[in-house]
GROMACS .gro file of C-alpha atoms in nm:
model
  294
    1UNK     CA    1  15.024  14.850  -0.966
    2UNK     CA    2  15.099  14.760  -0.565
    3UNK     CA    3  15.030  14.420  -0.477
    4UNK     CA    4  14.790  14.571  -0.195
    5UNK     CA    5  14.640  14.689  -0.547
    6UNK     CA    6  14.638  14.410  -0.704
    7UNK     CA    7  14.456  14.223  -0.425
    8UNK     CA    8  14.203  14.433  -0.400
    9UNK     CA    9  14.130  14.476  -0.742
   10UNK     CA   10  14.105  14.034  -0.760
   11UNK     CA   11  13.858  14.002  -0.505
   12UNK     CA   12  13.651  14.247  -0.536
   13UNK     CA   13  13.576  14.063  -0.900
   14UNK     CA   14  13.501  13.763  -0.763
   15UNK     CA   15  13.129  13.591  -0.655
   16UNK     CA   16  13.084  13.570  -0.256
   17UNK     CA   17  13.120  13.223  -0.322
   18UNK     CA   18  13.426  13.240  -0.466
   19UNK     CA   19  13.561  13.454  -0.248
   20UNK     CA   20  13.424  13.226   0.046
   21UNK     CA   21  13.615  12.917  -0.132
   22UNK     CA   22  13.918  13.087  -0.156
   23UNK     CA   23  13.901  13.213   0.203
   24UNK     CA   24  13.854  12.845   0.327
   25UNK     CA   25  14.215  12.704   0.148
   26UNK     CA   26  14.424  12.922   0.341
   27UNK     CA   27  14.748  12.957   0.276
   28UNK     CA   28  14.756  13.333   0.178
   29UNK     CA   29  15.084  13.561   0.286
   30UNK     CA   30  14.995  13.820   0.585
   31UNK     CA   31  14.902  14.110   0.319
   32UNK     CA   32  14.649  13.901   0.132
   33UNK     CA   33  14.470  13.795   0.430
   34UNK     CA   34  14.449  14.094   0.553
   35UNK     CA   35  14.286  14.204   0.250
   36UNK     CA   36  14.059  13.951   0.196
   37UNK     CA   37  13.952  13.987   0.507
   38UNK     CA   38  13.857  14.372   0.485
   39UNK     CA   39  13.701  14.246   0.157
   40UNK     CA   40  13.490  13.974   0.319
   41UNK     CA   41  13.381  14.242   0.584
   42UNK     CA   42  13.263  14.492   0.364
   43UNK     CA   43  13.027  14.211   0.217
   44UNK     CA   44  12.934  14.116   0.564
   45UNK     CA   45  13.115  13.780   0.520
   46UNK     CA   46  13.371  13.618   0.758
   47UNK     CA   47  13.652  13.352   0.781
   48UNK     CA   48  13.398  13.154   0.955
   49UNK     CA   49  13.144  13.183   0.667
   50UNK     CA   50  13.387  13.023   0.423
   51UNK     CA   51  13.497  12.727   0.698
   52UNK     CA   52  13.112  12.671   0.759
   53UNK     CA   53  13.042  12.643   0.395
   54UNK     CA   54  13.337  12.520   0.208
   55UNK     CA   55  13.487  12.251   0.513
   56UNK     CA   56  13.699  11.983   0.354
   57UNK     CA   57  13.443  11.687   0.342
   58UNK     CA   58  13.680  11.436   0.520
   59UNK     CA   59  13.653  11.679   0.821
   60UNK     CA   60  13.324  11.560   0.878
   61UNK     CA   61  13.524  11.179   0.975
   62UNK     CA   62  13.751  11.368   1.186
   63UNK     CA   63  13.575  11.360   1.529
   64UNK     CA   64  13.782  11.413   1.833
   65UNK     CA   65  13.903  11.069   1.908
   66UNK     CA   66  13.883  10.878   1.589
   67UNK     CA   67  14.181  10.688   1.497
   68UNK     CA   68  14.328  10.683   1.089
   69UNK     CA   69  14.553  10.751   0.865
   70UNK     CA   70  14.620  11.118   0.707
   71UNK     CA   71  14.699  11.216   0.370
   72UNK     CA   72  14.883  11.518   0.312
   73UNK     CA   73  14.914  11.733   0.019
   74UNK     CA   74  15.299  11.616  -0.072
   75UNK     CA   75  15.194  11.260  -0.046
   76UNK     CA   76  15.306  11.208   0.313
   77UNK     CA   77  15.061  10.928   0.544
   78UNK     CA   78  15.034  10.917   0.874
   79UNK     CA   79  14.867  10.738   1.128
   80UNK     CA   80  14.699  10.951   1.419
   81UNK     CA   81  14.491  11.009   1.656
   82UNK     CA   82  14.233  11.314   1.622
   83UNK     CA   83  14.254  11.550   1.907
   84UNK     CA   84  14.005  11.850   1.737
   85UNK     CA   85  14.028  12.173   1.577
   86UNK     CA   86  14.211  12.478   1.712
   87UNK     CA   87  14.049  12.776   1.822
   88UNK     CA   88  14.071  12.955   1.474
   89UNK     CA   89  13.947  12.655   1.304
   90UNK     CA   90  14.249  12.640   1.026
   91UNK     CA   91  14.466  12.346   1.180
   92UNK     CA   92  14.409  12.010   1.330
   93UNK     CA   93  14.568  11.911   1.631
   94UNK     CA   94  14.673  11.549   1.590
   95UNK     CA   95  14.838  11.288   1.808
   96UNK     CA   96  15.090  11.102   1.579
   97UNK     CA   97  15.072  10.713   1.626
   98UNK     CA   98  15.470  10.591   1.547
   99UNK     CA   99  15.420  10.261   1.345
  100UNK     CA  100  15.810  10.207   1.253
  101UNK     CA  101  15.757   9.878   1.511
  102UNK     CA  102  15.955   9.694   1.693
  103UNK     CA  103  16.342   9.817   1.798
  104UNK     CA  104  16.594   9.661   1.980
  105UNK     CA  105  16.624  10.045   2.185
  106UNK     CA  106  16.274  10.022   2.273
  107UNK     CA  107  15.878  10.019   2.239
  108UNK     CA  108  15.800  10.268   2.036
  109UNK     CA  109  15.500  10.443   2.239
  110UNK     CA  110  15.580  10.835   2.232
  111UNK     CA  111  15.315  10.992   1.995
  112UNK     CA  112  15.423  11.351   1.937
  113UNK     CA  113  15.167  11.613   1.887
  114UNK     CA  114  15.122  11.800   1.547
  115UNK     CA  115  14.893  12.085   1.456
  116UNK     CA  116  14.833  12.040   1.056
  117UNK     CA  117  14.692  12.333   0.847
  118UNK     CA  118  14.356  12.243   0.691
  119UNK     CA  119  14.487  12.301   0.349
  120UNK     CA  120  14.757  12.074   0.357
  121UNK     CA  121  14.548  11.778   0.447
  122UNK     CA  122  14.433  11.593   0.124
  123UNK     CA  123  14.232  11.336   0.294
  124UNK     CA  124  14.120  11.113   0.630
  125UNK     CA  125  14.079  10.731   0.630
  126UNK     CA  126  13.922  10.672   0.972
  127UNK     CA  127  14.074  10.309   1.092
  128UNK     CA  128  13.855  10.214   1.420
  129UNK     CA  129  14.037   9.879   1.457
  130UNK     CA  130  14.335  10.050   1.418
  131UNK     CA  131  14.501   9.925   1.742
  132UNK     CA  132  14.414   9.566   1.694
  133UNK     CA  133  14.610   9.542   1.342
  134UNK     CA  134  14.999   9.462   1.297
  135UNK     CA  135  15.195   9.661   1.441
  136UNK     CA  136  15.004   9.743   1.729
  137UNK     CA  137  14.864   9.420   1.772
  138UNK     CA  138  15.244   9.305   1.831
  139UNK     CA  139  15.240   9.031   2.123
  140UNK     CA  140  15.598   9.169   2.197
  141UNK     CA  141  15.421   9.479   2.265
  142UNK     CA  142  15.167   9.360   2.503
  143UNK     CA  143  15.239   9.340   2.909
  144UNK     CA  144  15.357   8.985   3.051
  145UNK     CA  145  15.126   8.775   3.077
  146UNK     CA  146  15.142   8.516   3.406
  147UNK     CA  147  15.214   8.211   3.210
  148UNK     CA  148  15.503   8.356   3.023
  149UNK     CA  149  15.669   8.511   3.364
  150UNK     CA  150  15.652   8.151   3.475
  151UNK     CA  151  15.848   7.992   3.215
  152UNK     CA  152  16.100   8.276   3.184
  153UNK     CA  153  16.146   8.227   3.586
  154UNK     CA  154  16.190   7.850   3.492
  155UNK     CA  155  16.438   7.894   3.271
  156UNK     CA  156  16.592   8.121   3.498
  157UNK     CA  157  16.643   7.894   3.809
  158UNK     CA  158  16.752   7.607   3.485
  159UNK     CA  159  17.018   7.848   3.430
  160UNK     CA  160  17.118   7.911   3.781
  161UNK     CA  161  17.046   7.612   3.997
  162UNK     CA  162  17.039   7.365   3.755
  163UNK     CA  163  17.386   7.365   3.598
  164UNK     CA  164  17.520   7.304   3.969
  165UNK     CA  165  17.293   6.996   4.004
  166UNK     CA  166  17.379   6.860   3.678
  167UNK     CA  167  17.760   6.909   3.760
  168UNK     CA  168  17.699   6.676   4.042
  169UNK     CA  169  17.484   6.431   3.886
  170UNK     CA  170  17.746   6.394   3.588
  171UNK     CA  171  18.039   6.367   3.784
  172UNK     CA  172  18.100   5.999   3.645
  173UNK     CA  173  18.016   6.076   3.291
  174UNK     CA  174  18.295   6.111   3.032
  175UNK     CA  175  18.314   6.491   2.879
  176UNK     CA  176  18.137   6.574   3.212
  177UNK     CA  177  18.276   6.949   3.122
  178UNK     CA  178  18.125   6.988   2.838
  179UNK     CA  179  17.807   6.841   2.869
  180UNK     CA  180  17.701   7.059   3.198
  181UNK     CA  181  17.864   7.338   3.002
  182UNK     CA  182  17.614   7.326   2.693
  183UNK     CA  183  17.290   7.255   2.953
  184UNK     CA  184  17.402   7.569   3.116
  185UNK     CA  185  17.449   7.774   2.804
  186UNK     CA  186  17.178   7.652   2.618
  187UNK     CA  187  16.967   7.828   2.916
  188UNK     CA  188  17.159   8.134   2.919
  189UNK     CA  189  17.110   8.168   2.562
  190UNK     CA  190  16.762   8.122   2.599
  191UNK     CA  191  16.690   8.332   2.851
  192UNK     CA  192  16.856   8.654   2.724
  193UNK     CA  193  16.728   8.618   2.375
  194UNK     CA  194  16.369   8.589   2.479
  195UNK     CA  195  16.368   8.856   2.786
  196UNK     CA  196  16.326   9.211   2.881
  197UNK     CA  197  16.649   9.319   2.982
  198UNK     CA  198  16.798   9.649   3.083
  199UNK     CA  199  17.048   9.879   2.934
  200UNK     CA  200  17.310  10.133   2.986
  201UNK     CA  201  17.158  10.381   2.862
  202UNK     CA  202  16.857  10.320   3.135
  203UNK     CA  203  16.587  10.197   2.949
  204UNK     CA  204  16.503   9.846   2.862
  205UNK     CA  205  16.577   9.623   2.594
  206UNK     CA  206  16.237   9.456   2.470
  207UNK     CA  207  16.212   9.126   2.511
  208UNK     CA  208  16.024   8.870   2.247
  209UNK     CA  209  15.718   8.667   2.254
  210UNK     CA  210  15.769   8.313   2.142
  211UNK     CA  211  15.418   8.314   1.981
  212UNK     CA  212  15.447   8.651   1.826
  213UNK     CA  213  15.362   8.555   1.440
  214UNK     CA  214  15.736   8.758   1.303
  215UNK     CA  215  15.865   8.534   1.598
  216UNK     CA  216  15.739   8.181   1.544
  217UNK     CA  217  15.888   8.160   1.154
  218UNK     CA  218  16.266   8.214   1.284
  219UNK     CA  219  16.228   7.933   1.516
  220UNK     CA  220  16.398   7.688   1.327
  221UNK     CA  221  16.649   7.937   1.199
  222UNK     CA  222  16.727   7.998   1.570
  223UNK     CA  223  16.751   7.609   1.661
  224UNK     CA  224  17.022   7.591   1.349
  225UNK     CA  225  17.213   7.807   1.454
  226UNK     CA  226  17.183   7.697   1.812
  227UNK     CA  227  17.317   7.343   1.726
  228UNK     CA  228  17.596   7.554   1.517
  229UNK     CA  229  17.687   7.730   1.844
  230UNK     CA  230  17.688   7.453   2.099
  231UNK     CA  231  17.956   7.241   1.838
  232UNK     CA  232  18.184   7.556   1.841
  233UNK     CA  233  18.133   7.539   2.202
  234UNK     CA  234  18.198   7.180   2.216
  235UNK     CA  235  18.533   7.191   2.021
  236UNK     CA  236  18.656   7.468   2.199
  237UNK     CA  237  18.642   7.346   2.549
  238UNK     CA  238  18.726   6.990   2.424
  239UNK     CA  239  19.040   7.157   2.249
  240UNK     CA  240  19.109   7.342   2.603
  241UNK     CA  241  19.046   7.008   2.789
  242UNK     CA  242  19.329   6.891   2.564
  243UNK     CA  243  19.595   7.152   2.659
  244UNK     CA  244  19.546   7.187   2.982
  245UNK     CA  245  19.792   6.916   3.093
  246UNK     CA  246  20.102   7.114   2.937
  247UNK     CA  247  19.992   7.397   3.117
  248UNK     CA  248  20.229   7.571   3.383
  249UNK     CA  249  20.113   7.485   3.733
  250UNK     CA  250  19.993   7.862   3.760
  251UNK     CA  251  19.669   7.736   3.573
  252UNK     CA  252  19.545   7.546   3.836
  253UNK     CA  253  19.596   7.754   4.091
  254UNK     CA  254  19.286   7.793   4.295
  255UNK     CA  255  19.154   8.073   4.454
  256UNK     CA  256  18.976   8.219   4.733
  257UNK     CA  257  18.675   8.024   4.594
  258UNK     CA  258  18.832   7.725   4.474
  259UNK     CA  259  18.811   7.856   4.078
  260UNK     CA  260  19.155   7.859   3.917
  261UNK     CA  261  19.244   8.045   3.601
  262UNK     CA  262  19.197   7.777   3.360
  263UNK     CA  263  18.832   7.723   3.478
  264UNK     CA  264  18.777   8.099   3.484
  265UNK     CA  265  18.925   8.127   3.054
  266UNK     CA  266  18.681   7.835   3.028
  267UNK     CA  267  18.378   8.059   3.144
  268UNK     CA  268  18.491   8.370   2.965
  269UNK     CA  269  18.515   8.122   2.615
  270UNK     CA  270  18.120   8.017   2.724
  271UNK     CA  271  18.039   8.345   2.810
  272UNK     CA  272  18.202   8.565   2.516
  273UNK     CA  273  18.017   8.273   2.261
  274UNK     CA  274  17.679   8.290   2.420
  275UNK     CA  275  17.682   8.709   2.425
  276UNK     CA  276  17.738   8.652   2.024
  277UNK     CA  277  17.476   8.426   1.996
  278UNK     CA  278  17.208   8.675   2.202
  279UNK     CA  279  17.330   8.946   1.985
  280UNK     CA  280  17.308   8.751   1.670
  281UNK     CA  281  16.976   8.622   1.801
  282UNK     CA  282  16.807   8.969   1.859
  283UNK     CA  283  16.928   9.103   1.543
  284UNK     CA  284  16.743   8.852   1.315
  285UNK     CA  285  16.420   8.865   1.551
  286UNK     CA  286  16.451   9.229   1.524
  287UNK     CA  287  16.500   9.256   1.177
  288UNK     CA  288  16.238   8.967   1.102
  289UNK     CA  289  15.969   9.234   1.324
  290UNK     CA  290  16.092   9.526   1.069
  291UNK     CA  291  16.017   9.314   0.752
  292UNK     CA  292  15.654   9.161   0.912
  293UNK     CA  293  15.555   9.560   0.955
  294UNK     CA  294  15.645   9.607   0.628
   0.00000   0.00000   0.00000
């Protein structure tokens, strides 16, 4: 017997409401539709008929809009946005919500579009608060508020004016060096941990809230190893410091801008321990955002 046979010869055995339930799963090969469909005709019945009558009942939660999560038939959740049915009413269109967090690369905004077959789509758990809850609730996520671009611009003009000033003021004072160089990297530190900063590849590296709650917790790791980092920065200059008078005379030659080379190896020591620390520093707070979504 031909499959075309064989189809036939199934449906026409069946109840119309059997044959409407089986018309509203879906799922059938081009063949079998076609032949249920000349089946469903001859009993003046239609696709529609079997969506109108046998609709999943979670589609009745699915207005255009809502927000939730959706189960799939292989076990698969994901969180989306409903956008409606499509004109044949067998697939929802669906904005995809990405909830893997917080990355170093980025925000993670994009929502990609999907168009789900009804039959594949076990359930839907509307979530109307959605957008308040972890991870999209994120302060990290949220625009800059006033108060916050204050203090980063503080810390900022600490970091740029204020080293100078302190150079000046310490001029007396014993380790003078090093002191002025830990005031200044302590706010370089700070600064490029905690803000928005821009990449090669063109987009922007996120910055971090200091009350997000995945934040606040790694404080005190972060002061730890801050302390750890200004000793190694400490010792290394003082060990410099220590040298530098059985240097050859080419070390302190100056420049064009009165900076010789042993000054210049001192910033590039500063500078090549603070970009360790920032890196270091946005790992854990990036990592410690991956394990708070989780």
């Amino acid at each position: 017997m031909s499959s075309k046979n064989a189809f036939d010869g199934h449906y026409h055995t069946l109840s119309d409401a059997a044959l409407l339930k089986l018309a509203a799963e879906g799922g059938f090969t081009a063949e079998a539709e076609q032949d249920l469909g000349k089946e469903l005709a001859h009993r003046k019945l239609s696709f529609d008929d079997a969506k109108r009558h046998f609709a999943p009942e979670w589609l009745d939660k699915a207005d255009a809009g809502a927000l939730g999560v959706l189960s799939l038939a292989k076990g698969e959740r994901i969180t989306v946005q409903i956008v409606g049915l499509n004109e044949e009413g067998n697939r929802l269109s669906v904005q995809v919500i990405p909830t893997e967090g917080f990355t170093r690369k980025g925000l993670r905004t994009h929502r990609s579009h999907r168009h789900i077959p009804l039959h594949r789509i076990a359930s839907f758990e509307p979530r109307p608060d959605l957008m308040e809850q972890w991870p999209f609730s994120d302060p990290c996520r949220h625009q800059s508020s006033g108060l916050r671009l204050l203090l980063m611009s503080a810390i900022f003009l600490c970091m740029t004016i204020g080293s100078p000033i302190a150079m000046a003021v310490l001029r007396d004072l014993p380790y003078r060096v090093q002191f002025v160089s830990l005031i200044a990297y302590t706010f370089f530190v700070l600064f490029f941990t905690f803000a928005t900063t821009g990449s090669r590849g063109g987009g922007n590296v996120p910055g971090y809230k200091f009350t997000c709650p995945a934040v606040e917790p790694q404080i005190p790791r972060l002061l730890l190893r801050h302390l750890i980092f200004l000793v190694a920065l400490f010792v290394l200059e003082t060990a410099a410091q220590s040298i530098h008078s059985h240097l050859s005379d080419w070390w302190n030659i100056q420049d064009k801008r009165g900076s010789t080379p042993f000054e210049g190896l001192l910033l590039l020591l500063g500078i090549g321990l603070a970009m360790a620390q920032i890196l270091t520093n946005k790992s854990l707070l990036n990592r410690a955002h991956r394990e708070f979504s989780a």
